[in-house]
PDB file of C-alpha atoms in Angstrom:
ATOM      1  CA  UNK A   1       0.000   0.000   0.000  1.00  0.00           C
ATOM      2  CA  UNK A   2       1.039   3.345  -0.701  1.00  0.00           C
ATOM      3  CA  UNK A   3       1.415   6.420   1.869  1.00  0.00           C
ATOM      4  CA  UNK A   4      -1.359   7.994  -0.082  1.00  0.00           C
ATOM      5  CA  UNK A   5      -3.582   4.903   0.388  1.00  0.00           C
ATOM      6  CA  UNK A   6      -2.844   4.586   4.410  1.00  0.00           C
ATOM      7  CA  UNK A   7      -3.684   8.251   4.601  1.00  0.00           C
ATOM      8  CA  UNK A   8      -7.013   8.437   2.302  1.00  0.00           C
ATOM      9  CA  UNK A   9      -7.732   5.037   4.475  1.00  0.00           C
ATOM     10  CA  UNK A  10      -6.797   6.379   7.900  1.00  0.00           C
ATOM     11  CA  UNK A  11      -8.169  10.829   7.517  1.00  0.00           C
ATOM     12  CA  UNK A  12     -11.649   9.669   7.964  1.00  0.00           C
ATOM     13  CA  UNK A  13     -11.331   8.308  11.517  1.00  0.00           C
ATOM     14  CA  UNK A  14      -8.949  11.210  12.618  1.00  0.00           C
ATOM     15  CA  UNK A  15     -11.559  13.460  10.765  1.00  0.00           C
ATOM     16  CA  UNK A  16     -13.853  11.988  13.356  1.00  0.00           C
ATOM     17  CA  UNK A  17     -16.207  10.580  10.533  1.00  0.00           C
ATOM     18  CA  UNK A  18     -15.389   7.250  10.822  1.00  0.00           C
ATOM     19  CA  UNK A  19     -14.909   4.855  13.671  1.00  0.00           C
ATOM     20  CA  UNK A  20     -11.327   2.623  14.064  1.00  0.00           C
ATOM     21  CA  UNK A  21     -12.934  -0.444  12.705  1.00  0.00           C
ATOM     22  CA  UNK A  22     -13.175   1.322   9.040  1.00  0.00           C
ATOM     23  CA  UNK A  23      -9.501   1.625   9.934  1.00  0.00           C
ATOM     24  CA  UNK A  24      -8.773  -1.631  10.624  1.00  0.00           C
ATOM     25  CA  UNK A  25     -11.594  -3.161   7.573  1.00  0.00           C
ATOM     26  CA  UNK A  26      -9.262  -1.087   5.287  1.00  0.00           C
ATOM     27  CA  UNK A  27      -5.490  -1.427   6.130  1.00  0.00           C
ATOM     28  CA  UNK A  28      -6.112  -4.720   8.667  1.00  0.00           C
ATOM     29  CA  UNK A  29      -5.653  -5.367  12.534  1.00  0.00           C
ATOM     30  CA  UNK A  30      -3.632  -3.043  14.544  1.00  0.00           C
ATOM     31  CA  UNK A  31      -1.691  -3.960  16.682  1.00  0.00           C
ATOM     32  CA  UNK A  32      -3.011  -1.993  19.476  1.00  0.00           C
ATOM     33  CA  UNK A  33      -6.533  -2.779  19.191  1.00  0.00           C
ATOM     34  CA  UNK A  34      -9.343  -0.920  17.689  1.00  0.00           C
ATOM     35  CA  UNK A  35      -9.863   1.212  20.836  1.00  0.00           C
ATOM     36  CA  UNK A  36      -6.177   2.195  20.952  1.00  0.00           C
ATOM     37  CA  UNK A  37      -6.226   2.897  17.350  1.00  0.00           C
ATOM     38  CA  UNK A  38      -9.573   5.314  17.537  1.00  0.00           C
ATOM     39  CA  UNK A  39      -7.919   7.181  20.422  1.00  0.00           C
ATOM     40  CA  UNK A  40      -5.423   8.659  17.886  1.00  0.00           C
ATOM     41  CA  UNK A  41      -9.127  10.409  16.464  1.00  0.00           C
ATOM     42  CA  UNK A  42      -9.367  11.615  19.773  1.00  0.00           C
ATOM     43  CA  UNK A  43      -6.376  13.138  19.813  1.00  0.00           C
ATOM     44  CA  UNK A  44      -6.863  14.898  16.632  1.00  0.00           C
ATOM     45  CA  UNK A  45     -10.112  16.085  17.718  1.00  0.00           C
ATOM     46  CA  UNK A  46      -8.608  17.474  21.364  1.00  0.00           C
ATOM     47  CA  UNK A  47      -5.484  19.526  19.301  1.00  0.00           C
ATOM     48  CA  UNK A  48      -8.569  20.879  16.973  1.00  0.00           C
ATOM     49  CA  UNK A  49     -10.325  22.308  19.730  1.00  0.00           C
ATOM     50  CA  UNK A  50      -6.390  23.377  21.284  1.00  0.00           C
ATOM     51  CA  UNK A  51      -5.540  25.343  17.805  1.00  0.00           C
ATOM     52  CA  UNK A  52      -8.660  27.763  17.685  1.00  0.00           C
ATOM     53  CA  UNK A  53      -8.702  27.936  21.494  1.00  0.00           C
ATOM     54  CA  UNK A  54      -5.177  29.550  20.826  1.00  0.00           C
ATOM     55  CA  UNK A  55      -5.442  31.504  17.604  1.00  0.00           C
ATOM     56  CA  UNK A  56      -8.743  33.047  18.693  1.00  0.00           C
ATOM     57  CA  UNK A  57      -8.834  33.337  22.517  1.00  0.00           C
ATOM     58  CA  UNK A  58     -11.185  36.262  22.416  1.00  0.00           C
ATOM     59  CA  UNK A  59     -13.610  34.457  20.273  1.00  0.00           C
ATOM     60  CA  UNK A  60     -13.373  31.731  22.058  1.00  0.00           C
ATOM     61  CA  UNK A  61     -13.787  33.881  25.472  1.00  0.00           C
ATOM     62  CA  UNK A  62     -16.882  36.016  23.984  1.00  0.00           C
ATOM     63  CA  UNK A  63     -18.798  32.409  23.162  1.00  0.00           C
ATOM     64  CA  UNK A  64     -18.603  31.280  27.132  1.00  0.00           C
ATOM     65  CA  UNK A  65     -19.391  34.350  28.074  1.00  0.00           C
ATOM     66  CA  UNK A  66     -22.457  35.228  26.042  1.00  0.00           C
ATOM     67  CA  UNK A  67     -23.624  32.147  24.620  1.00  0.00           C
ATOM     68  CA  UNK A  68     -22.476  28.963  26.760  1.00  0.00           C
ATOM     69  CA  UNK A  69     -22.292  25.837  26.029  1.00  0.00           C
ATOM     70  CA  UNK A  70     -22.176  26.739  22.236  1.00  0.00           C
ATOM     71  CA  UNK A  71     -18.033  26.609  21.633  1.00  0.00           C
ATOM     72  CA  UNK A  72     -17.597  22.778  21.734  1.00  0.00           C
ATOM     73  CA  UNK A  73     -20.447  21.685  19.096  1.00  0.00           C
ATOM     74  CA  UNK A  74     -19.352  25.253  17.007  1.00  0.00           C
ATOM     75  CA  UNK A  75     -15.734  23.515  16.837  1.00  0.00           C
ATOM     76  CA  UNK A  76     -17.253  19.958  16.286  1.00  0.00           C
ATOM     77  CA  UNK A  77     -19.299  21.646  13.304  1.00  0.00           C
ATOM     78  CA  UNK A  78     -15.857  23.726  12.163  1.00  0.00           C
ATOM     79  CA  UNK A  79     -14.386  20.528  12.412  1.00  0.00           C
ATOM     80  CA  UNK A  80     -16.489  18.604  10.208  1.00  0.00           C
ATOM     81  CA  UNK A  81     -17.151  21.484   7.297  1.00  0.00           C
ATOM     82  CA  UNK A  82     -13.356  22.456   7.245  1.00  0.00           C
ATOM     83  CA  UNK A  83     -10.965  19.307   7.949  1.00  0.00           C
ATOM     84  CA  UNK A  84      -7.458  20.071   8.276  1.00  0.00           C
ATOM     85  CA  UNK A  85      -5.886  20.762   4.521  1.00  0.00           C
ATOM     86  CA  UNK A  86      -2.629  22.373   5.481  1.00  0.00           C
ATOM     87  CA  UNK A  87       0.711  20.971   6.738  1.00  0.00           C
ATOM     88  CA  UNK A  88       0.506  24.359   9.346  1.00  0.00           C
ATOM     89  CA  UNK A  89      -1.603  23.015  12.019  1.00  0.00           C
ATOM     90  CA  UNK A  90      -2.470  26.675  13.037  1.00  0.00           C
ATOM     91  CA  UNK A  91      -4.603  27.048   9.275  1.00  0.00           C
ATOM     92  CA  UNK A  92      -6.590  24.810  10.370  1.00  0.00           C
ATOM     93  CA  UNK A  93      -8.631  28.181  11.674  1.00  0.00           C
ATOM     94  CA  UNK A  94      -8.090  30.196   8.314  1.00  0.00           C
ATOM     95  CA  UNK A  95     -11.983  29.630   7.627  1.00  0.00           C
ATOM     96  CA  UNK A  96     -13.399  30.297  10.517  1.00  0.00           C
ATOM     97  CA  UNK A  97     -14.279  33.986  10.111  1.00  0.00           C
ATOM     98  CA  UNK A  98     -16.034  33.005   6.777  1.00  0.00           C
ATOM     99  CA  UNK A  99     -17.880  30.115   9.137  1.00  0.00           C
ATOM    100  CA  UNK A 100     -19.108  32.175  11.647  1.00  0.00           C
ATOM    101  CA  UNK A 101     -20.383  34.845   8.809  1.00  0.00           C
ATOM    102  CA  UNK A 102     -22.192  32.057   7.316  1.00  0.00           C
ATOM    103  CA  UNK A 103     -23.891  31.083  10.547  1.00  0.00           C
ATOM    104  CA  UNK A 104     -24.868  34.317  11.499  1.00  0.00           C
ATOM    105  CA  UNK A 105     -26.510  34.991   8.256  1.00  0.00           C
ATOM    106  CA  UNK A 106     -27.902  31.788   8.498  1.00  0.00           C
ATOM    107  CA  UNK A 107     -29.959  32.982  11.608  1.00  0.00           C
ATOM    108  CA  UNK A 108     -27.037  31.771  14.722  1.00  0.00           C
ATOM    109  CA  UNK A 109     -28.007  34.638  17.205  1.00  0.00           C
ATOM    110  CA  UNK A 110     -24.705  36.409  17.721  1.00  0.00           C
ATOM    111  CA  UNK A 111     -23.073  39.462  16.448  1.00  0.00           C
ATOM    112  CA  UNK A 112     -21.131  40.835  13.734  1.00  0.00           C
ATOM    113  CA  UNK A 113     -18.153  41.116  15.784  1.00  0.00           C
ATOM    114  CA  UNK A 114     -17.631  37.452  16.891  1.00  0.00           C
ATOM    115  CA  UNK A 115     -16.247  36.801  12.800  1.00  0.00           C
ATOM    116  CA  UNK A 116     -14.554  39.890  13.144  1.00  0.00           C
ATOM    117  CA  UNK A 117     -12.540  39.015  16.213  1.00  0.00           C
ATOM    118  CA  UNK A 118     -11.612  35.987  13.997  1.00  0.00           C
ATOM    119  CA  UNK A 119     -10.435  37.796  11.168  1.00  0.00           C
ATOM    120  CA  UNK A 120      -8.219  39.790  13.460  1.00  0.00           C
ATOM    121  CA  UNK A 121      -6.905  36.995  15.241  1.00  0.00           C
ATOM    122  CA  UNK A 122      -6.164  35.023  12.205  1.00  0.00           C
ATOM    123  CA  UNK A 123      -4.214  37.951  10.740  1.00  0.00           C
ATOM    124  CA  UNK A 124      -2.350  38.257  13.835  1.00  0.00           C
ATOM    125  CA  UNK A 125      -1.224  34.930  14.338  1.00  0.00           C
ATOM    126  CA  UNK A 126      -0.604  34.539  10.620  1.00  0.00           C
ATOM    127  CA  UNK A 127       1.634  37.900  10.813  1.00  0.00           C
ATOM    128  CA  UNK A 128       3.038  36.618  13.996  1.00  0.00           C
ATOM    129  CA  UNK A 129       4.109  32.962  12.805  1.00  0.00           C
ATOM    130  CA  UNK A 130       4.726  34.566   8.808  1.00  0.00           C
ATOM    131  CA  UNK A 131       8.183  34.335   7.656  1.00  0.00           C
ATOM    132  CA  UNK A 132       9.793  37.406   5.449  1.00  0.00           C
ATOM    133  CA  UNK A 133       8.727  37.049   2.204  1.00  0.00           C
ATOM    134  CA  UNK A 134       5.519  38.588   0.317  1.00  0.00           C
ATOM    135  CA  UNK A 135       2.368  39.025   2.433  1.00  0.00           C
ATOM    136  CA  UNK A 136      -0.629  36.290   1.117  1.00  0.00           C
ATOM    137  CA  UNK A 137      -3.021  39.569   0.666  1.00  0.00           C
ATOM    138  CA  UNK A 138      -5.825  36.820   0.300  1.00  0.00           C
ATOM    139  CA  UNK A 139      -5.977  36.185   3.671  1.00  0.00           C
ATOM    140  CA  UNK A 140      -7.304  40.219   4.178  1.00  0.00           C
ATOM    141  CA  UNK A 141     -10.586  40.438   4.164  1.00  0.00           C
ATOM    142  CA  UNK A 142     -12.223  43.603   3.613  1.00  0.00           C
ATOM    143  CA  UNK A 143     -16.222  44.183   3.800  1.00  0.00           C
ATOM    144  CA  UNK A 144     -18.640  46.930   4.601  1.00  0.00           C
ATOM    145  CA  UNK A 145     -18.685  48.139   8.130  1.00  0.00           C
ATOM    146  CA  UNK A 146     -21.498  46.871  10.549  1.00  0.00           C
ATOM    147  CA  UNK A 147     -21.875  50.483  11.829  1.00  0.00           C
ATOM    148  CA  UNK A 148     -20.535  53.809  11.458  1.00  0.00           C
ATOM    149  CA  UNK A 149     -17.238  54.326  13.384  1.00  0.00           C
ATOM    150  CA  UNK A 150     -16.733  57.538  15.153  1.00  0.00           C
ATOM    151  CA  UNK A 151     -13.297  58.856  16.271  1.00  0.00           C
ATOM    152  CA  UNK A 152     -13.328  61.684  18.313  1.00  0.00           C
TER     153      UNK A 152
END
């Protein structure tokens, strides 16, 4: 089997959309035992929640404040619309602005400013952790105001 094979057989479980045993039906007993083998999902899932916990601490704050309970099935639902597609394990958040936009216009009761707090914490980390060389200007993301800012 090829490494491209054993990954395409193994992403699903550490997606958390399979269980071990599709694992195991696919590339054959482990040696550790299905339960063994599913905990490395588990461990995927736990560094999920760990990466946007860090790269957006005030989003992440704002949700237990106002609306708890709601920031482990919002990550769960990240999780499943935007599995990991980056070797950066911090990217793993670069759509989560656009999510929470979606939701909100979808009818989720929160405000404007929870995908805004994302944006800005995406940029920052991004600028933080960036090396020297062009910026990726596609990561910007520029729309109208929610209300009138006054500077006085």
């Amino acid at each position: 089997m090829s490494l491209e094979g054993f990954f395409e057989a193994i992403a699903p479980m550490l997606e958390g959309r399979a269980p071990a045993q599709s694992v195991i039906d696919t590339l054959g007993p482990s040696p550790s035992g299905a339960e063994n083998l599913g905990f490395y999902g588990t461990l995927v899932e736990r560094n999920h929640f760990k990466i946007l916990a860090d790269v957006f601490p005030l989003v992440r704050a704002l949700f237990f404040r106002e609306l708890p309970g709601r920031w482990p099935p919002l990550v769960r639902d990240y999780r499943a619309a935007h599995p990991a597609d980056h070797w950066d394990p911090n990217r793993f958040g670069a759509h989560f602005s656009d999510y929470l936009r979606r939701l909100r216009e979808g009818g989720e009761a929160f405000h404007p400013v929870y995908e805004e707090l994302a944006d800005l914490s995406y940029i920052r980390q991004r600028a933080f952790a960036g090396n020297e060389s062009e910026p990726d200007l596609s990561l910007i993301h520029i729309s109208e105001p929610t209300r009138p800012l006054y500077i006085s």
